[in-house]
C-alpha cells in the first residue's frame, strides 16, 4: 500500500516534532535537576554553617553561666572543706542545674572524678572530656549530651 506524498510529509513532520519535543523535555529535566541539586547543596551548606554558629553560641553561653556557677561562694565553701559534704554538694548541683536550665550538670574533680551532679552512674568518657576542657559529646547510656566543661 502506497501513501501519498502529503501523508508521508505529514508523518515525517510529525516525527520530527515528536523527536524535538522529547529532546526539549529531556534537556529541561536535566537542567532543572542540576539547578535543584545545586540549590539544595547551597541551602544545606548555609544550614550547616548556621547550625555551627548556633552550637558555638550555645557553648559560649553555657561557659559564661557555668563560670558564674563556679565562682559561687557557696560552691567554694563546699569544696574547700577537709571533707566533702556530698548531700550539700548534690543539692547545690540540682539547684544550679535548674538555674542554668540544662539537662545534665556534673561537678567533678580536676582529674575527672565525678563528685556530684544530676547523674549518679559511672561515666567512663568523663575524665578525658574534663581534662581536654574543650566542648565535646558525652554519652550517658544511649543518650548523647553536648558537654562544656570548666
Coordinates of N, CA and C in Angstrom, one line a residue:
X1 N 0.8 -1.2 0.0 CA 0.0 0.0 0.0 C 0.9 1.2 0.0
X2 N 0.6 2.1 -0.9 CA 1.4 3.3 -1.1 C 0.7 4.5 -0.6
X3 N 1.4 5.3 0.2 CA 0.8 6.5 0.7 C 1.1 7.7 -0.2
X4 N 0.3 8.6 -0.1 CA 0.5 9.8 -1.0 C 1.7 10.6 -0.4
X5 N 2.2 11.5 -1.2 CA 3.3 12.4 -0.8 C 2.9 13.3 0.4
X6 N 1.6 13.7 0.4 CA 1.2 14.6 1.5 C 1.1 13.8 2.8
X7 N 0.7 12.5 2.8 CA 0.7 11.7 4.0 C 2.1 11.4 4.5
X8 N 3.0 11.1 3.6 CA 4.4 10.9 4.0 C 5.0 12.2 4.6
X9 N 4.8 13.3 4.0 CA 5.3 14.6 4.6 C 4.7 14.9 5.9
X10 N 3.4 14.6 6.1 CA 2.8 14.9 7.4 C 3.4 13.9 8.4
X11 N 3.6 12.7 8.1 CA 4.2 11.7 9.0 C 5.6 12.1 9.4
X12 N 6.4 12.6 8.4 CA 7.8 13.0 8.7 C 7.9 14.2 9.6
X13 N 7.0 15.2 9.3 CA 7.0 16.4 10.1 C 6.5 16.1 11.5
X14 N 5.5 15.2 11.6 CA 5.1 14.8 13.0 C 6.2 14.1 13.7
X15 N 6.9 13.2 13.1 CA 8.0 12.5 13.7 C 9.1 13.5 14.2
X16 N 9.5 14.5 13.3 CA 10.5 15.5 13.7 C 10.0 16.3 14.9
X17 N 8.7 16.7 14.9 CA 8.2 17.5 16.0 C 8.2 16.6 17.3
X18 N 7.9 15.3 17.2 CA 7.9 14.5 18.4 C 9.3 14.3 18.9
X19 N 10.3 14.1 18.1 CA 11.7 13.9 18.5 C 12.2 15.2 19.1
X20 N 11.9 16.4 18.5 CA 12.4 17.7 19.1 C 11.7 17.9 20.4
X21 N 10.4 17.6 20.6 CA 9.7 17.7 21.8 C 10.3 16.9 22.9
X22 N 10.6 15.6 22.6 CA 11.3 14.7 23.5 C 12.6 15.2 23.9
X23 N 13.4 15.7 23.0 CA 14.7 16.3 23.3 C 14.6 17.5 24.2
X24 N 13.6 18.4 24.0 CA 13.4 19.6 24.8 C 13.0 19.2 26.2
X25 N 12.1 18.2 26.3 CA 11.7 17.8 27.7 C 12.8 17.2 28.4
X26 N 13.6 16.4 27.8 CA 14.8 15.7 28.4 C 15.8 16.8 28.9
X27 N 16.1 17.7 28.0 CA 17.0 18.8 28.3 C 16.5 19.6 29.5
X28 N 15.3 20.0 29.4 CA 14.7 20.8 30.5 C 14.8 20.0 31.8
X29 N 14.5 18.7 31.8 CA 14.6 17.9 33.0 C 16.0 17.9 33.6
X30 N 16.9 17.7 32.7 CA 18.3 17.7 33.2 C 18.8 19.0 33.8
X31 N 18.4 20.1 33.1 CA 18.7 21.4 33.6 C 18.1 21.7 34.9
X32 N 16.8 21.4 35.1 CA 16.1 21.6 36.3 C 16.6 20.8 37.4
X33 N 17.0 19.5 37.1 CA 17.5 18.7 38.2 C 18.9 19.2 38.6
X34 N 19.7 19.6 37.7 CA 21.0 20.2 38.0 C 20.9 21.4 38.9
X35 N 20.0 22.3 38.5 CA 19.7 23.5 39.3 C 19.2 23.2 40.7
X36 N 18.3 22.2 40.8 CA 17.7 21.8 42.1 C 18.8 21.3 43.0
X37 N 19.7 20.4 42.4 CA 20.8 19.8 43.2 C 21.7 20.9 43.7
X38 N 22.0 21.9 42.8 CA 22.9 23.0 43.2 C 22.3 23.8 44.3
X39 N 21.0 24.2 44.2 CA 20.4 25.0 45.2 C 20.2 24.2 46.5
X40 N 19.9 22.9 46.4 CA 19.8 22.1 47.6 C 21.2 22.0 48.4
X41 N 22.2 21.8 47.6 CA 23.6 21.8 48.2 C 23.9 23.1 48.9
X42 N 23.6 24.2 48.2 CA 23.8 25.5 48.8 C 23.0 25.8 50.0
X43 N 21.8 25.4 50.0 CA 20.9 25.5 51.2 C 21.4 24.7 52.3
X44 N 21.8 23.5 52.1 CA 22.4 22.6 53.1 C 23.7 23.2 53.7
X45 N 24.5 23.8 52.9 CA 25.7 24.4 53.4 C 25.4 25.6 54.3
X46 N 24.4 26.4 53.9 CA 24.0 27.5 54.7 C 23.4 27.0 56.0
X47 N 22.6 26.0 56.0 CA 22.0 25.4 57.2 C 23.1 24.9 58.1
X48 N 24.1 24.2 57.5 CA 25.2 23.6 58.3 C 26.0 24.7 59.0
X49 N 26.3 25.8 58.3 CA 27.0 26.9 58.9 C 26.2 27.6 60.0
X50 N 24.9 27.8 59.7 CA 24.0 28.4 60.8 C 23.9 27.5 62.0
X51 N 23.8 26.2 61.8 CA 23.8 25.3 62.9 C 25.1 25.4 63.7
X52 N 26.2 25.4 63.0 CA 27.5 25.5 63.7 C 27.6 26.8 64.5
X53 N 27.2 27.9 64.0 CA 27.2 29.2 64.7 C 26.3 29.1 65.9
X54 N 25.1 28.4 65.8 CA 24.2 28.3 66.9 C 24.8 27.4 68.0
X55 N 25.5 26.3 67.7 CA 26.1 25.5 68.7 C 27.2 26.2 69.3
X56 N 28.0 27.0 68.6 CA 29.1 27.7 69.2 C 28.6 28.8 70.1
X57 N 27.5 29.5 69.8 CA 26.9 30.5 70.7 C 26.4 29.8 71.9
X58 N 25.7 28.6 71.8 CA 25.2 27.9 72.9 C 26.4 27.5 73.9
X59 N 27.5 27.1 73.3 CA 28.7 26.8 74.1 C 29.2 28.0 74.9
X60 N 29.3 29.1 74.2 CA 29.7 30.3 74.9 C 28.8 30.7 76.0
X61 N 27.5 30.6 75.7 CA 26.5 31.0 76.8 C 26.6 30.0 78.0
X62 N 26.8 28.7 77.7 CA 26.9 27.8 78.8 C 28.2 28.0 79.6
X63 N 29.3 28.3 78.9 CA 30.5 28.6 79.6 C 30.4 29.8 80.5
X64 N 29.7 30.8 80.1 CA 29.5 32.0 80.9 C 28.7 31.7 82.1
X65 N 27.6 30.9 81.9 CA 26.7 30.5 83.0 C 27.5 29.6 84.0
X66 N 28.3 28.7 83.5 CA 29.0 27.8 84.4 C 30.1 28.5 85.1
X67 N 30.7 29.5 84.5 CA 31.8 30.3 85.2 C 31.1 31.0 86.4
X68 N 29.9 31.5 86.2 CA 29.3 32.2 87.3 C 28.9 31.2 88.4
X69 N 28.5 30.0 88.0 CA 28.2 28.9 89.0 C 29.5 28.5 89.7
X70 N 30.6 28.4 89.0 CA 31.9 28.0 89.6 C 32.4 29.1 90.5
X71 N 32.0 30.4 90.3 CA 32.5 31.5 91.1 C 31.6 31.6 92.3
X72 N 30.6 30.8 92.5 CA 29.6 30.9 93.6 C 30.4 30.7 94.9
X73 N 30.2 31.6 95.9 CA 30.9 31.4 97.1 C 30.4 30.2 97.9
X74 N 29.2 29.8 97.7 CA 28.7 28.5 98.4 C 29.4 27.3 97.9
X75 N 29.7 27.2 96.6 CA 30.4 26.1 96.0 C 31.8 26.1 96.5
X76 N 32.5 27.2 96.5 CA 33.8 27.3 97.0 C 33.9 26.8 98.5
X77 N 32.9 27.2 99.2 CA 32.9 26.8 100.6 C 32.7 25.3 100.8
X78 N 31.8 24.7 99.9 CA 31.6 23.3 100.0 C 32.8 22.5 99.5
X79 N 33.6 23.0 98.6 CA 34.7 22.3 98.1 C 36.0 22.6 98.9
X80 N 36.0 23.6 99.7 CA 37.3 24.0 100.4 C 37.4 23.2 101.7
X81 N 36.3 22.6 102.2 CA 36.4 21.9 103.5 C 37.3 20.7 103.4
X82 N 37.7 20.2 104.6 CA 38.6 19.0 104.6 C 37.8 17.8 104.1
X83 N 36.5 17.7 104.3 CA 35.7 16.6 103.8 C 34.6 17.2 103.0
X84 N 34.2 16.5 102.0 CA 33.1 17.0 101.1 C 31.8 16.5 101.7
X85 N 30.9 17.5 101.8 CA 29.5 17.2 102.2 C 28.7 16.8 100.9
X86 N 28.6 15.5 100.7 CA 28.1 15.0 99.4 C 26.6 15.5 99.3
X87 N 25.8 15.5 100.3 CA 24.4 15.8 100.2 C 24.3 17.3 99.9
X88 N 25.1 18.2 100.5 CA 25.0 19.6 100.2 C 25.5 19.9 98.8
X89 N 26.5 19.2 98.4 CA 27.1 19.4 97.0 C 26.1 18.9 96.0
X90 N 25.4 17.8 96.3 CA 24.3 17.3 95.4 C 23.2 18.3 95.3
X91 N 22.8 18.9 96.4 CA 21.7 19.9 96.4 C 22.1 21.1 95.6
X92 N 23.4 21.5 95.8 CA 23.9 22.7 95.0 C 23.8 22.4 93.5
X93 N 24.2 21.1 93.2 CA 24.3 20.8 91.7 C 22.8 20.8 91.2
X94 N 21.9 20.3 91.9 CA 20.5 20.3 91.4 C 20.0 21.7 91.3
X95 N 20.3 22.6 92.3 CA 19.9 24.0 92.2 C 20.5 24.7 91.0
X96 N 21.8 24.5 90.8 CA 22.4 25.1 89.6 C 21.9 24.5 88.3
X97 N 21.6 23.2 88.3 CA 21.0 22.6 87.1 C 19.7 23.3 86.7
X98 N 18.9 23.6 87.6 CA 17.6 24.3 87.4 C 17.9 25.7 87.0
X99 N 18.8 26.4 87.6 CA 19.1 27.8 87.3 C 19.7 28.0 85.9
X100 N 20.7 27.1 85.6 CA 21.3 27.2 84.3 C 20.4 26.6 83.2
X101 N 19.5 25.8 83.6 CA 18.5 25.2 82.6 C 19.2 24.2 81.7
X102 N 19.9 23.3 82.2 CA 20.5 22.2 81.5 C 19.9 20.9 81.9
X103 N 20.0 19.8 81.1 CA 19.5 18.5 81.5 C 20.5 17.8 82.3
X104 N 21.8 18.0 82.2 CA 22.8 17.3 82.9 C 23.8 18.2 83.5
X105 N 24.1 18.2 84.8 CA 25.1 19.1 85.4 C 25.9 18.2 86.3
X106 N 27.2 18.2 86.1 CA 28.1 17.3 86.9 C 29.2 18.2 87.5
X107 N 29.5 17.9 88.8 CA 30.6 18.5 89.5 C 31.7 17.5 89.6
X108 N 32.9 17.8 89.1 CA 34.0 16.8 89.1 C 35.2 17.4 89.7
X109 N 36.1 16.5 90.0 CA 37.4 16.9 90.4 C 38.2 17.3 89.2
X110 N 39.4 18.0 89.3 CA 40.2 18.3 88.1 C 40.6 17.1 87.2
X111 N 40.7 16.0 87.9 CA 41.1 14.8 87.1 C 39.9 14.1 86.4
X112 N 38.7 14.5 86.7 CA 37.5 14.0 86.0 C 36.7 13.1 86.9
X113 N 37.0 12.9 88.1 CA 36.2 12.0 89.0 C 34.9 12.8 89.4
X114 N 33.8 12.1 89.2 CA 32.5 12.6 89.5 C 32.3 12.8 91.0
X115 N 32.0 14.0 91.4 CA 31.8 14.3 92.8 C 30.3 14.4 93.1
X116 N 29.5 15.2 92.3 CA 28.1 15.3 92.5 C 27.5 15.7 91.2
X117 N 26.2 15.6 91.1 CA 25.5 16.0 89.9 C 24.2 15.4 89.7
X118 N 23.6 15.6 88.5 CA 22.3 15.1 88.3 C 22.3 13.6 87.7
X119 N 23.5 13.0 87.6 CA 23.7 11.6 87.2 C 24.6 10.9 88.2
X120 N 24.2 9.8 88.7 CA 25.0 9.1 89.7 C 25.8 8.0 89.2
X121 N 25.6 7.5 88.0 CA 26.3 6.3 87.5 C 27.7 6.7 87.0
X122 N 28.4 5.6 86.6 CA 29.7 5.8 86.1 C 29.7 6.3 84.6
X123 N 30.6 7.3 84.4 CA 30.7 7.8 83.0 C 32.2 7.7 82.6
X124 N 32.5 6.6 81.9 CA 33.9 6.4 81.6 C 34.6 7.5 80.7
X125 N 33.8 8.1 79.9 CA 34.4 9.2 79.0 C 34.6 10.5 79.7
X126 N 34.1 10.7 80.9 CA 34.1 11.9 81.6 C 35.5 12.5 81.9
X127 N 36.4 11.6 82.4 CA 37.7 12.2 82.7 C 38.5 12.8 81.5
X128 N 38.4 12.1 80.4 CA 39.0 12.7 79.2 C 38.4 14.0 78.7
X129 N 37.1 14.1 78.8 CA 36.4 15.3 78.4 C 36.7 16.5 79.4
X130 N 36.8 16.2 80.7 CA 37.1 17.2 81.6 C 38.6 17.7 81.5
X131 N 39.5 16.8 81.2 CA 40.9 17.1 81.1 C 41.1 17.9 79.8
X132 N 40.4 17.6 78.7 CA 40.6 18.4 77.5 C 40.1 19.8 77.6
X133 N 39.0 20.0 78.4 CA 38.4 21.3 78.6 C 37.7 21.8 77.3
X134 N 37.7 21.1 76.2 CA 37.1 21.5 75.0 C 35.6 21.0 75.0
X135 N 34.8 21.6 74.2 CA 33.4 21.1 74.1 C 33.5 19.7 73.4
X136 N 32.5 18.9 73.8 CA 32.5 17.6 73.2 C 31.2 16.9 73.4
X137 N 31.1 15.6 73.1 CA 29.9 14.9 73.3 C 30.1 13.8 74.4
X138 N 29.2 13.8 75.3 CA 29.3 12.8 76.4 C 28.1 11.9 76.3
X139 N 28.4 10.6 76.2 CA 27.3 9.6 76.1 C 26.9 9.1 77.5
X140 N 25.7 9.3 77.9 CA 25.1 8.8 79.1 C 24.2 7.7 78.7
X141 N 24.7 6.5 78.8 CA 23.9 5.3 78.3 C 23.8 5.5 76.8
X142 N 22.7 5.5 76.2 CA 22.5 5.7 74.8 C 22.3 7.2 74.4
X143 N 22.2 8.0 75.4 CA 21.8 9.4 75.1 C 23.1 10.3 75.0
X144 N 23.3 11.0 73.8 CA 24.4 11.9 73.7 C 24.1 13.3 74.3
X145 N 25.0 13.8 75.1 CA 24.9 15.2 75.6 C 26.0 16.0 75.1
X146 N 25.7 17.3 74.6 CA 26.8 18.2 74.2 C 27.4 18.7 75.5
X147 N 28.6 18.5 75.8 CA 29.2 18.9 77.0 C 30.2 20.0 76.9
X148 N 30.1 20.9 77.9 CA 31.0 22.0 78.1 C 31.6 21.9 79.5
X149 N 32.9 21.8 79.6 CA 33.5 21.6 80.9 C 34.2 22.9 81.3
X150 N 34.4 23.1 82.6 CA 35.1 24.2 83.2 C 35.7 23.7 84.4

